[in-house]
Structures are given as structure tokens and as C-alpha cells.
MMTF fields as JSON, N, C-alpha, C and O atoms, coordinates in Angstrom:
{
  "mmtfVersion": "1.0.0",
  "mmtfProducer": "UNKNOWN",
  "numBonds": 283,
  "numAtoms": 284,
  "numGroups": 71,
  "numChains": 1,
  "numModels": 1,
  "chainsPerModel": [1],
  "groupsPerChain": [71],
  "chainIdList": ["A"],
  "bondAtomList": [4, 2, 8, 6, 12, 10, 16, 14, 20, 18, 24, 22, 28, 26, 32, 30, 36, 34, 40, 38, 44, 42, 48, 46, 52, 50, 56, 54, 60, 58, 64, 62, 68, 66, 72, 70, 76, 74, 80, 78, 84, 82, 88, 86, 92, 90, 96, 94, 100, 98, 104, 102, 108, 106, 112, 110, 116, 114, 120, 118, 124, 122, 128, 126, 132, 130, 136, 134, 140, 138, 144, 142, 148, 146, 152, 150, 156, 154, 160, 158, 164, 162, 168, 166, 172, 170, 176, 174, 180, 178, 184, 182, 188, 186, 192, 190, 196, 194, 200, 198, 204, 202, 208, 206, 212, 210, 216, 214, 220, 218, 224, 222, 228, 226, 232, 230, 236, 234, 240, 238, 244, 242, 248, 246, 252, 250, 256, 254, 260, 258, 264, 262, 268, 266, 272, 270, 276, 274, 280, 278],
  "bondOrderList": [1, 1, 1, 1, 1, 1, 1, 1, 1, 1, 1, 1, 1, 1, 1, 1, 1, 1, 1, 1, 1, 1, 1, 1, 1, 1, 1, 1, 1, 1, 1, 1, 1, 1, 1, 1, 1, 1, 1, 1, 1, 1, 1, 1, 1, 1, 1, 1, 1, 1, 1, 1, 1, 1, 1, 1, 1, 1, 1, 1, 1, 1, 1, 1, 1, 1, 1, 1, 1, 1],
  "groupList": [{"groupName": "UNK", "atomNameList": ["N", "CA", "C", "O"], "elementList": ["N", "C", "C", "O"], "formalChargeList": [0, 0, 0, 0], "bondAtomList": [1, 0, 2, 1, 3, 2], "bondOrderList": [1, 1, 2], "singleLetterCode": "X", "chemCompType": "L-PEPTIDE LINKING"}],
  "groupTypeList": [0, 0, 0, 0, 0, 0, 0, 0, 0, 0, 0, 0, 0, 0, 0, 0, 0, 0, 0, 0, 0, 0, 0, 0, 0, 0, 0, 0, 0, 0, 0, 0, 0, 0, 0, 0, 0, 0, 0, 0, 0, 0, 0, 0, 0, 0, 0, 0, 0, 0, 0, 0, 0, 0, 0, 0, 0, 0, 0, 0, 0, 0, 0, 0, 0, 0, 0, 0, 0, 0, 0],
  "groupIdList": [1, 2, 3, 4, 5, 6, 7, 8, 9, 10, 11, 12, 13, 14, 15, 16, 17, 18, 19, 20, 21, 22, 23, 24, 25, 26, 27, 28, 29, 30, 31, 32, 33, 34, 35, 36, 37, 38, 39, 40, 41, 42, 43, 44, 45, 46, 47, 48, 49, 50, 51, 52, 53, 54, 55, 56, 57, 58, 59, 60, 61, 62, 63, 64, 65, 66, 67, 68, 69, 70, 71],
  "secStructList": [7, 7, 3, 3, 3, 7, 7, 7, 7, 1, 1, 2, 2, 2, 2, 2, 2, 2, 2, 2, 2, 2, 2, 6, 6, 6, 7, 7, 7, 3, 3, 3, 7, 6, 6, 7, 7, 7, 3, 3, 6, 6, 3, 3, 7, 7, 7, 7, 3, 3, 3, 3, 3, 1, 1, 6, 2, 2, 2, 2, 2, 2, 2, 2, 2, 2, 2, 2, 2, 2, 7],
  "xCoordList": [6.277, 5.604, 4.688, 5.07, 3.793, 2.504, 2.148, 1.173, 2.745, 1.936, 0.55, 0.242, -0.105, -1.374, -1.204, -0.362, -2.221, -2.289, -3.067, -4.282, -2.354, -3.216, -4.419, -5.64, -3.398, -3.679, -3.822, -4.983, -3.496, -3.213, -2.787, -3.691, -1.927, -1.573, -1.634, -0.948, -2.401, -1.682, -0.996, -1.085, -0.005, 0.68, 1.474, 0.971, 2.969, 3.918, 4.459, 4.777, 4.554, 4.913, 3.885, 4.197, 2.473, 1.656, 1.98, 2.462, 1.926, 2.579, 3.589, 3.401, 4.924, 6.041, 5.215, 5.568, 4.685, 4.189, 3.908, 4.337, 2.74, 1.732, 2.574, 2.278, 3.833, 4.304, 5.56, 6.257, 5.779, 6.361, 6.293, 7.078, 4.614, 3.751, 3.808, 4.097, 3.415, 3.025, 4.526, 4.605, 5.434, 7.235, 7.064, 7.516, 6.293, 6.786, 5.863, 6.021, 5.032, 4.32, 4.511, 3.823, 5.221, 5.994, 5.472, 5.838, 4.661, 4.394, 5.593, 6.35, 5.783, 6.497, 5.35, 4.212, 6.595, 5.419, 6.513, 7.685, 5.742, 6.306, 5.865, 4.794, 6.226, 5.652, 6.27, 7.389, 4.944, 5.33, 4.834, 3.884, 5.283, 4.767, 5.036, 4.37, 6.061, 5.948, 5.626, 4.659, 6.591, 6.895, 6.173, 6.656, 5.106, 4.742, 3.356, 2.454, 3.113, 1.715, 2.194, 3.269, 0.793, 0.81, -0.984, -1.932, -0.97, -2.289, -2.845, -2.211, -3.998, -5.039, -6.177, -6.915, -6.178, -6.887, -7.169, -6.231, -8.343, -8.317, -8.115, -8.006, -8.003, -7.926, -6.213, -5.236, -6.359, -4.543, -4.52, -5.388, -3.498, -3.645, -2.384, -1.412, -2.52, -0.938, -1.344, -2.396, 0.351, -0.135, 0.647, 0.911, 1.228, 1.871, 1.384, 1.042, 1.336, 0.595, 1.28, 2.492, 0.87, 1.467, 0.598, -0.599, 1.821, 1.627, 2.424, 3.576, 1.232, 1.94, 1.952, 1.132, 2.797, 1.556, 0.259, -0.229, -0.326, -1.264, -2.015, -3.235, -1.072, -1.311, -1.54, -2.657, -0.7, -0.76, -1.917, -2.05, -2.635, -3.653, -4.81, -5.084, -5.318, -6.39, -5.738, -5.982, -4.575, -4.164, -3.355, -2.995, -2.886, -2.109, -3.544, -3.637, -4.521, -5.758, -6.463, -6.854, -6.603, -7.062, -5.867, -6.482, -4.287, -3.383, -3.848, -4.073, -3.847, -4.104, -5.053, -4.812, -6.548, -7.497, -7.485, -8.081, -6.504, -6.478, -5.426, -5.402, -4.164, -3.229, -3.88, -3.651, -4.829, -5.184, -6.408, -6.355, -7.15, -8.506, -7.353, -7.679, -6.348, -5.32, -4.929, -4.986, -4.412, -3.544, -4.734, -4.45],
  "yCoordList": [16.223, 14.958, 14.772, 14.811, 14.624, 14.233, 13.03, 12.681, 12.014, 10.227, 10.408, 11.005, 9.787, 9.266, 7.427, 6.587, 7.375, 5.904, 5.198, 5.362, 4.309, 3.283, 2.383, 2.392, 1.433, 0.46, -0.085, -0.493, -0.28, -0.736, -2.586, -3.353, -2.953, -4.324, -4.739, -4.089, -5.848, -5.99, -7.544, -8.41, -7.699, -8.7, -8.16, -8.099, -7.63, -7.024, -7.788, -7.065, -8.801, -9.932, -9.416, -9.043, -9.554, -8.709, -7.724, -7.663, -6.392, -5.368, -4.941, -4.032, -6.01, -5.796, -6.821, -6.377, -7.479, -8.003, -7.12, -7.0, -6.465, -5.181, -3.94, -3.195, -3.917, -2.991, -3.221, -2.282, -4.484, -5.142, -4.835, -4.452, -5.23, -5.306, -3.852, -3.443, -2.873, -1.318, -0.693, -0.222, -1.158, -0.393, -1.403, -1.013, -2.834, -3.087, -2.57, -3.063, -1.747, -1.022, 0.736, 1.538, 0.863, 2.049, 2.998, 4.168, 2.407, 3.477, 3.258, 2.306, 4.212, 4.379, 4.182, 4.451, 3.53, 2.839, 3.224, 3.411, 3.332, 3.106, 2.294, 2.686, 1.57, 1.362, 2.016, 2.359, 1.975, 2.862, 2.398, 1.631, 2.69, 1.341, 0.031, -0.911, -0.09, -1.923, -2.457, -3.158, -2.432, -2.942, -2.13, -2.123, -1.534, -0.623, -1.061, -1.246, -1.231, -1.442, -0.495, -0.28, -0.077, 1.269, 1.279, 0.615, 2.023, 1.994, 3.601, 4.577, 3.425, 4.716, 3.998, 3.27, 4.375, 4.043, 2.8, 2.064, 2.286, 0.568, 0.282, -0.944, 0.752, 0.122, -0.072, 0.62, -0.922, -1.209, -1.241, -1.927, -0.483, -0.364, -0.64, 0.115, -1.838, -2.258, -2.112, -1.877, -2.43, -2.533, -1.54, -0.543, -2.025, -1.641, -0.588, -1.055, 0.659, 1.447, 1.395, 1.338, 1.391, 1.288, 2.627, 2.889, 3.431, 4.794, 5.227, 4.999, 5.97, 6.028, 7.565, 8.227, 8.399, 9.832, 9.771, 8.718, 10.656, 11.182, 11.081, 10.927, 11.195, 11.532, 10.078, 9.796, 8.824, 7.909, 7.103, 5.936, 7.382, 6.679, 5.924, 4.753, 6.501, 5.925, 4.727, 3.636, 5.123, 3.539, 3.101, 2.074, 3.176, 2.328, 1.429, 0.215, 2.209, 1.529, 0.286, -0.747, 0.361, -0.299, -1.917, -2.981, -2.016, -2.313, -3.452, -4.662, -2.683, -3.125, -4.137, -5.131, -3.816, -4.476, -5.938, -7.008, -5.426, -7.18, -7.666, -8.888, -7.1, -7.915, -8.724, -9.913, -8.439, -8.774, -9.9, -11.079, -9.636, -10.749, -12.042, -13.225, -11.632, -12.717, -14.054, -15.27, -13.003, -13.998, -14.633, -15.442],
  "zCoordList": [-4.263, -4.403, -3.201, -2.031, -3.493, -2.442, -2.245, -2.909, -1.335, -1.065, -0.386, 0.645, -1.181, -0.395, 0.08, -0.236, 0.805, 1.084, 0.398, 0.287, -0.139, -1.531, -0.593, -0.751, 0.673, 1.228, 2.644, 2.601, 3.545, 4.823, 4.832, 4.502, 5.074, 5.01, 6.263, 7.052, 6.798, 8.257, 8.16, 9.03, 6.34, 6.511, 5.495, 4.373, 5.718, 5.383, 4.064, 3.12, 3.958, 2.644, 1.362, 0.231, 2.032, 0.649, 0.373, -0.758, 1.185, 1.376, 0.148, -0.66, 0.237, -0.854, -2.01, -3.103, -2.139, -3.156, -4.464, -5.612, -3.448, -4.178, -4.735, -5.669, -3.818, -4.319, -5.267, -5.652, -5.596, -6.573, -7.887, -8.755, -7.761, -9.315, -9.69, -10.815, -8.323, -8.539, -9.954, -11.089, -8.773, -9.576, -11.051, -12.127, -10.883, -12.327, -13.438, -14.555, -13.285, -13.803, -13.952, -14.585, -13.455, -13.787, -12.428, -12.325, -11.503, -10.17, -9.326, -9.519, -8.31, -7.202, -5.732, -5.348, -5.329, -4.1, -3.409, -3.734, -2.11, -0.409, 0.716, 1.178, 1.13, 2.355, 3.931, 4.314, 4.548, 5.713, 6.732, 6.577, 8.056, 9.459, 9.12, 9.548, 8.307, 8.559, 8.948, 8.651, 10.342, 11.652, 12.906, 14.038, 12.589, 13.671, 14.256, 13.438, 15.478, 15.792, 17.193, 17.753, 17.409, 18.143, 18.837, 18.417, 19.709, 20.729, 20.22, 19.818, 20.392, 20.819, 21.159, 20.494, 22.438, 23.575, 23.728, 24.033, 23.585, 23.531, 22.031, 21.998, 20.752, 19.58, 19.452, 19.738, 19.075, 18.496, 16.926, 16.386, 16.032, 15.351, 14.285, 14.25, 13.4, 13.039, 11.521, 10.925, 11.063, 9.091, 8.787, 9.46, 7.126, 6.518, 5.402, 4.316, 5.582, 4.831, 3.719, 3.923, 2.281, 0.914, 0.517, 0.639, -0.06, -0.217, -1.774, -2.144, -2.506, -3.763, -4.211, -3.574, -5.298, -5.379, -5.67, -6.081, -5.535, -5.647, -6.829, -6.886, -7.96, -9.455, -9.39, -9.825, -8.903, -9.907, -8.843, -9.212, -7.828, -7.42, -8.158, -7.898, -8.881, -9.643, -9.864, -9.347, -10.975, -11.565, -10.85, -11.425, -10.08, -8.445, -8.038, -8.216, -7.516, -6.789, -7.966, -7.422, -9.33, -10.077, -10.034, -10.103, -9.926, -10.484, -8.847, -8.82, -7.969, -6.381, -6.144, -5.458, -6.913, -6.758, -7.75, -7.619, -8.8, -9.791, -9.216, -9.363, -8.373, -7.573, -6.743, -6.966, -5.601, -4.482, -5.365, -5.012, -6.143, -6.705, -7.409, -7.5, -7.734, -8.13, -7.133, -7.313, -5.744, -4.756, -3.8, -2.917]
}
């Protein structure tokens, strides 16, 4: 199984939202970094990456974009 990254959240509540709708639609979601914010160099960089396979991206990313034009 291969995850790509659907998303970047930098508010963890949407995060499980999105990936709510994703599983009630028959995708498998992950989220990853929850809780993580982390440095490289002066950028700081936080957010909840929502990560799905590969295969089901297209329709993960479509499912993503009418979640988010919704809330």
C-alpha cells in the first residue's frame, strides 16, 4: 500500500472531519503529524497531513474539495 498526501491541516478537528466523510465513503484515510510542529531553519512548519492510497486519490481529492466548499 502506497499513502500519498491528500491534504495538510493546520487545524486537527478538520483534519478528522475530512477523514470521517473519506472512511464513510469507502476510502481509508490517515492522519499523520497531528500534533507535530517542527523547524527548518526560519520556517516552522505544523499540520495534520491526511494521507490516503494512491489509487484512491483522485476520488479522495474530489470528496475533499466538496467537504471543505461545505464547512
Amino acid at each position: 500500500m502506497k499513502l500519498v498526501t491528500l491534504y495538510t491541516f493546520t487545524n486537527s478537528f478538520e483534519a478528522q472531519v475530512v477523514k470521517g466523510k473519506l472512511e464513510s465513503e469507502g476510502i481509508q484515510a490517515f492522519i499523520i503529524d497531528e500534533n507535530t510542529n517542527y523547524t527548518i531553519g526560519p520556517t516552522i512548519l505544523e499540520g495534520a497531513r491526511l494521507q490516503v492510497e494512491e489509487k484512491d486519490f483522485l476520488q479522495a481529492k474530489h470528496i475533499l474539495e466538496k467537504t471543505l466548499q461545505e464547512s
